[in-house]
């Protein structure tokens, strides 16, 4: 008799942790690790110095929060930008900079995108995400899932960067189990390298366009000067 396979909250959390480590390791060209232990918590919250969160819904509903200490946020941002070829002198040095928020928001988007792909392939269900929100904060802010969830569960996992800086992932989702009825083959997994290459290409293209606009503006100013206008 075939043994019934059951997927629990911890199994889903592990898929999310794997998405975080895979995407951030590839994006920063460095090693990011997660703890082998998970902590049960009563509520999710944004914590200093920098918090990101995103809601998802569909086959099951939940909330993902990632809280960075200032040093961890800056390390992830700076290594990501350096890996994309941006000179060190052009990088932001404060975790409150808009550039840091933009990069961490984009990485959060990639992480949850990778996670939803894993869920679709292995659980045969779909979840959709909203646009990630991120902010520099100096005090705790409680956040909850805005939906009618019966007995929500919350978990926290700690992560460490290559520079030994710490950040935390918190997951709040409805209590659920997936029970496999039949055998099936999982589809091909999305390659984080392809995602990163696409983002690098977009960034370089945007940078080239800005340079082109600056050159045209300089040429126009030179022409105006020659005409005495």
Coordinates of C-alpha atoms in Angstrom, one line a residue:
X1 CA 0.0 0.0 0.0
X2 CA 1.4 3.4 -1.0
X3 CA 2.3 5.7 1.9
X4 CA 0.3 8.9 1.9
X5 CA 2.6 12.0 1.6
X6 CA 1.5 15.0 3.7
X7 CA 3.0 18.5 3.4
X8 CA 2.8 20.7 6.5
X9 CA 3.5 24.3 7.4
X10 CA 7.1 23.5 8.2
X11 CA 7.6 21.9 4.7
X12 CA 6.2 25.0 3.1
X13 CA 8.4 27.2 5.3
X14 CA 11.5 25.2 4.2
X15 CA 10.7 25.9 0.5
X16 CA 10.5 29.6 1.4
X17 CA 13.9 29.5 3.2
X18 CA 15.4 27.7 0.2
X19 CA 14.1 30.5 -2.1
X20 CA 15.7 33.1 0.2
X21 CA 19.1 31.5 0.3
X22 CA 19.1 30.6 -3.4
X23 CA 18.1 34.0 -4.7
X24 CA 20.2 36.1 -2.3
X25 CA 23.3 33.9 -2.7
X26 CA 23.1 34.2 -6.5
X27 CA 22.2 37.9 -6.4
X28 CA 25.1 38.8 -4.1
X29 CA 27.6 36.2 -5.3
X30 CA 28.1 35.2 -1.7
X31 CA 26.9 32.6 0.8
X32 CA 23.7 33.2 2.6
X33 CA 22.6 30.5 5.1
X34 CA 19.5 29.8 7.2
X35 CA 19.2 28.2 10.6
X36 CA 18.3 24.6 10.9
X37 CA 15.9 25.5 13.7
X38 CA 12.6 27.3 13.3
X39 CA 10.9 29.3 16.1
X40 CA 7.1 29.3 16.7
X41 CA 5.9 32.9 17.3
X42 CA 2.6 34.4 18.2
X43 CA 2.6 37.3 15.7
X44 CA 4.6 38.8 12.9
X45 CA 6.1 42.3 13.0
X46 CA 8.4 44.7 11.2
X47 CA 11.5 45.4 13.3
X48 CA 14.4 47.8 13.1
X49 CA 16.4 48.6 11.1
X50 CA 14.8 47.7 7.8
X51 CA 11.6 45.7 7.1
X52 CA 10.1 44.2 4.0
X53 CA 6.8 42.4 3.7
X54 CA 4.6 40.9 1.0
X55 CA 1.1 39.2 1.1
X56 CA 0.2 36.2 -0.9
X57 CA -3.1 34.5 -1.6
X58 CA -4.6 31.7 -3.6
X59 CA -4.3 28.0 -2.7
X60 CA -3.5 29.3 0.8
X61 CA -3.0 32.8 2.2
X62 CA -0.1 34.2 4.2
X63 CA 2.3 37.0 4.9
X64 CA 6.1 37.0 4.5
X65 CA 8.2 39.5 6.5
X66 CA 12.0 39.9 6.3
X67 CA 13.7 42.1 8.9
X68 CA 17.2 43.3 8.3
X69 CA 19.7 44.9 10.7
X70 CA 21.3 47.9 9.1
X71 CA 24.6 46.2 8.4
X72 CA 22.8 43.2 6.8
X73 CA 20.7 45.4 4.6
X74 CA 23.7 47.4 3.4
X75 CA 25.8 44.2 2.8
X76 CA 23.1 42.6 0.7
X77 CA 22.5 45.9 -1.2
X78 CA 26.2 46.6 -1.8
X79 CA 27.1 43.1 -2.8
X80 CA 24.2 42.9 -5.2
X81 CA 25.1 46.2 -6.9
X82 CA 28.8 45.3 -7.0
X83 CA 27.9 41.9 -8.6
X84 CA 26.0 43.9 -11.2
X85 CA 29.2 45.9 -12.0
X86 CA 28.3 49.2 -10.2
X87 CA 31.5 51.0 -8.9
X88 CA 31.9 51.0 -5.1
X89 CA 32.1 54.8 -5.0
X90 CA 28.6 55.0 -6.5
X91 CA 26.9 52.9 -3.8
X92 CA 24.8 54.2 -1.0
X93 CA 26.3 54.0 2.5
X94 CA 23.1 54.4 4.6
X95 CA 20.4 51.8 5.0
X96 CA 17.8 54.5 4.8
X97 CA 18.7 55.4 1.2
X98 CA 16.0 55.0 -1.4
X99 CA 18.5 52.9 -3.5
X100 CA 18.7 50.3 -0.7
X101 CA 14.9 50.1 -0.4
X102 CA 14.6 49.6 -4.2
X103 CA 17.1 46.8 -4.3
X104 CA 15.7 45.0 -1.3
X105 CA 12.2 45.3 -2.6
X106 CA 13.3 43.8 -6.0
X107 CA 15.1 41.0 -4.2
X108 CA 12.0 40.3 -2.1
X109 CA 10.0 40.2 -5.3
X110 CA 12.4 37.6 -6.8
X111 CA 12.3 35.5 -3.6
X112 CA 8.5 35.3 -3.4
X113 CA 8.4 34.7 -7.2
X114 CA 10.8 31.8 -6.8
X115 CA 8.7 30.5 -3.8
X116 CA 5.4 30.6 -5.7
X117 CA 7.1 28.6 -8.5
X118 CA 8.2 26.0 -6.0
X119 CA 4.6 25.8 -4.6
X120 CA 3.1 25.4 -8.0
X121 CA 5.5 22.6 -9.0
X122 CA 5.5 20.6 -5.8
X123 CA 2.0 21.3 -4.3
X124 CA 0.0 21.5 -7.5
X125 CA -1.6 24.8 -6.4
X126 CA -1.2 28.5 -7.3
X127 CA -0.6 31.5 -5.1
X128 CA -0.3 35.1 -6.2
X129 CA 1.7 37.9 -4.5
X130 CA 1.1 41.6 -4.2
X131 CA 3.8 44.2 -4.6
X132 CA 6.4 44.0 -1.8
X133 CA 6.6 46.9 0.6
X134 CA 9.7 48.0 2.4
X135 CA 10.7 50.7 4.9
X136 CA 13.5 51.8 7.3
X137 CA 12.0 51.8 10.8
X138 CA 13.2 52.5 14.3
X139 CA 10.5 50.6 16.3
X140 CA 8.5 47.4 16.1
X141 CA 5.3 47.5 13.9
X142 CA 2.9 44.5 14.1
X143 CA 1.6 43.3 10.8
X144 CA -1.1 40.7 10.1
X145 CA -2.7 39.0 7.1
X146 CA -5.7 41.0 5.9
X147 CA -8.0 38.1 5.3
X148 CA -10.3 35.7 7.2
X149 CA -7.8 33.1 8.3
X150 CA -8.8 30.6 10.9
X151 CA -6.0 29.8 13.4
X152 CA -3.1 31.5 11.6
X153 CA 0.4 30.1 12.3
X154 CA 3.5 32.2 12.6
X155 CA 7.2 31.1 12.3
X156 CA 10.6 32.8 12.5
X157 CA 13.9 31.7 11.0
X158 CA 17.2 33.4 11.3
X159 CA 19.6 33.9 8.4
X160 CA 23.3 34.9 8.2
X161 CA 25.2 36.6 5.4
X162 CA 28.8 35.9 4.4
X163 CA 29.8 38.9 6.5
X164 CA 28.1 37.3 9.6
X165 CA 25.3 39.9 9.6
X166 CA 21.9 38.6 10.7
X167 CA 18.4 39.0 9.3
X168 CA 15.2 37.3 10.1
X169 CA 12.3 35.8 8.0
X170 CA 8.8 35.6 9.5
X171 CA 6.0 33.7 7.9
X172 CA 2.3 33.9 8.9
X173 CA -0.1 31.6 7.1
X174 CA -3.3 29.6 7.6
X175 CA -3.1 26.2 9.2
X176 CA -3.2 23.8 6.3
X177 CA -1.9 20.4 5.0
X178 CA -1.5 19.1 1.5
X179 CA -2.1 15.4 1.1
X180 CA -0.8 13.7 -2.1
X181 CA -3.5 11.6 -3.8
X182 CA -1.6 10.5 -6.8
X183 CA 2.0 10.4 -8.1
X184 CA 3.1 13.2 -10.3
X185 CA 6.2 14.7 -11.9
X186 CA 7.3 18.1 -10.8
X187 CA 8.1 20.6 -13.6
X188 CA 11.5 22.2 -14.2
X189 CA 12.7 24.5 -11.5
X190 CA 13.4 28.2 -12.4
X191 CA 17.1 28.9 -12.5
X192 CA 18.1 31.8 -10.2
X193 CA 21.0 32.6 -12.6
X194 CA 18.6 33.3 -15.4
X195 CA 16.6 35.7 -13.1
X196 CA 19.8 37.5 -12.1
X197 CA 21.0 37.8 -15.7
X198 CA 17.7 39.3 -16.7
X199 CA 17.9 41.8 -13.9
X200 CA 21.5 42.7 -14.7
X201 CA 20.6 43.2 -18.4
X202 CA 17.7 45.5 -17.4
X203 CA 20.0 47.5 -15.1
X204 CA 22.7 48.0 -17.7
X205 CA 20.1 48.9 -20.3
X206 CA 18.6 51.5 -18.0
X207 CA 22.1 52.9 -17.2
X208 CA 23.0 53.1 -20.9
X209 CA 19.7 55.0 -21.6
X210 CA 20.5 57.5 -18.8
X211 CA 24.0 58.0 -20.2
X212 CA 22.5 58.6 -23.7
X213 CA 20.1 61.2 -22.4
X214 CA 22.9 62.9 -20.5
X215 CA 25.1 63.0 -23.7
X216 CA 22.3 64.4 -25.8
X217 CA 21.6 67.1 -23.1
X218 CA 25.3 68.1 -23.1
X219 CA 25.3 68.3 -26.9
X220 CA 22.2 70.4 -26.9
X221 CA 23.8 72.8 -24.3
X222 CA 27.0 73.0 -26.4
X223 CA 25.0 73.9 -29.5
X224 CA 23.1 76.6 -27.6
X225 CA 26.4 78.0 -26.3
X226 CA 27.8 78.1 -29.9
X227 CA 24.7 79.9 -31.1
X228 CA 25.0 82.4 -28.3
X229 CA 21.6 81.5 -26.9

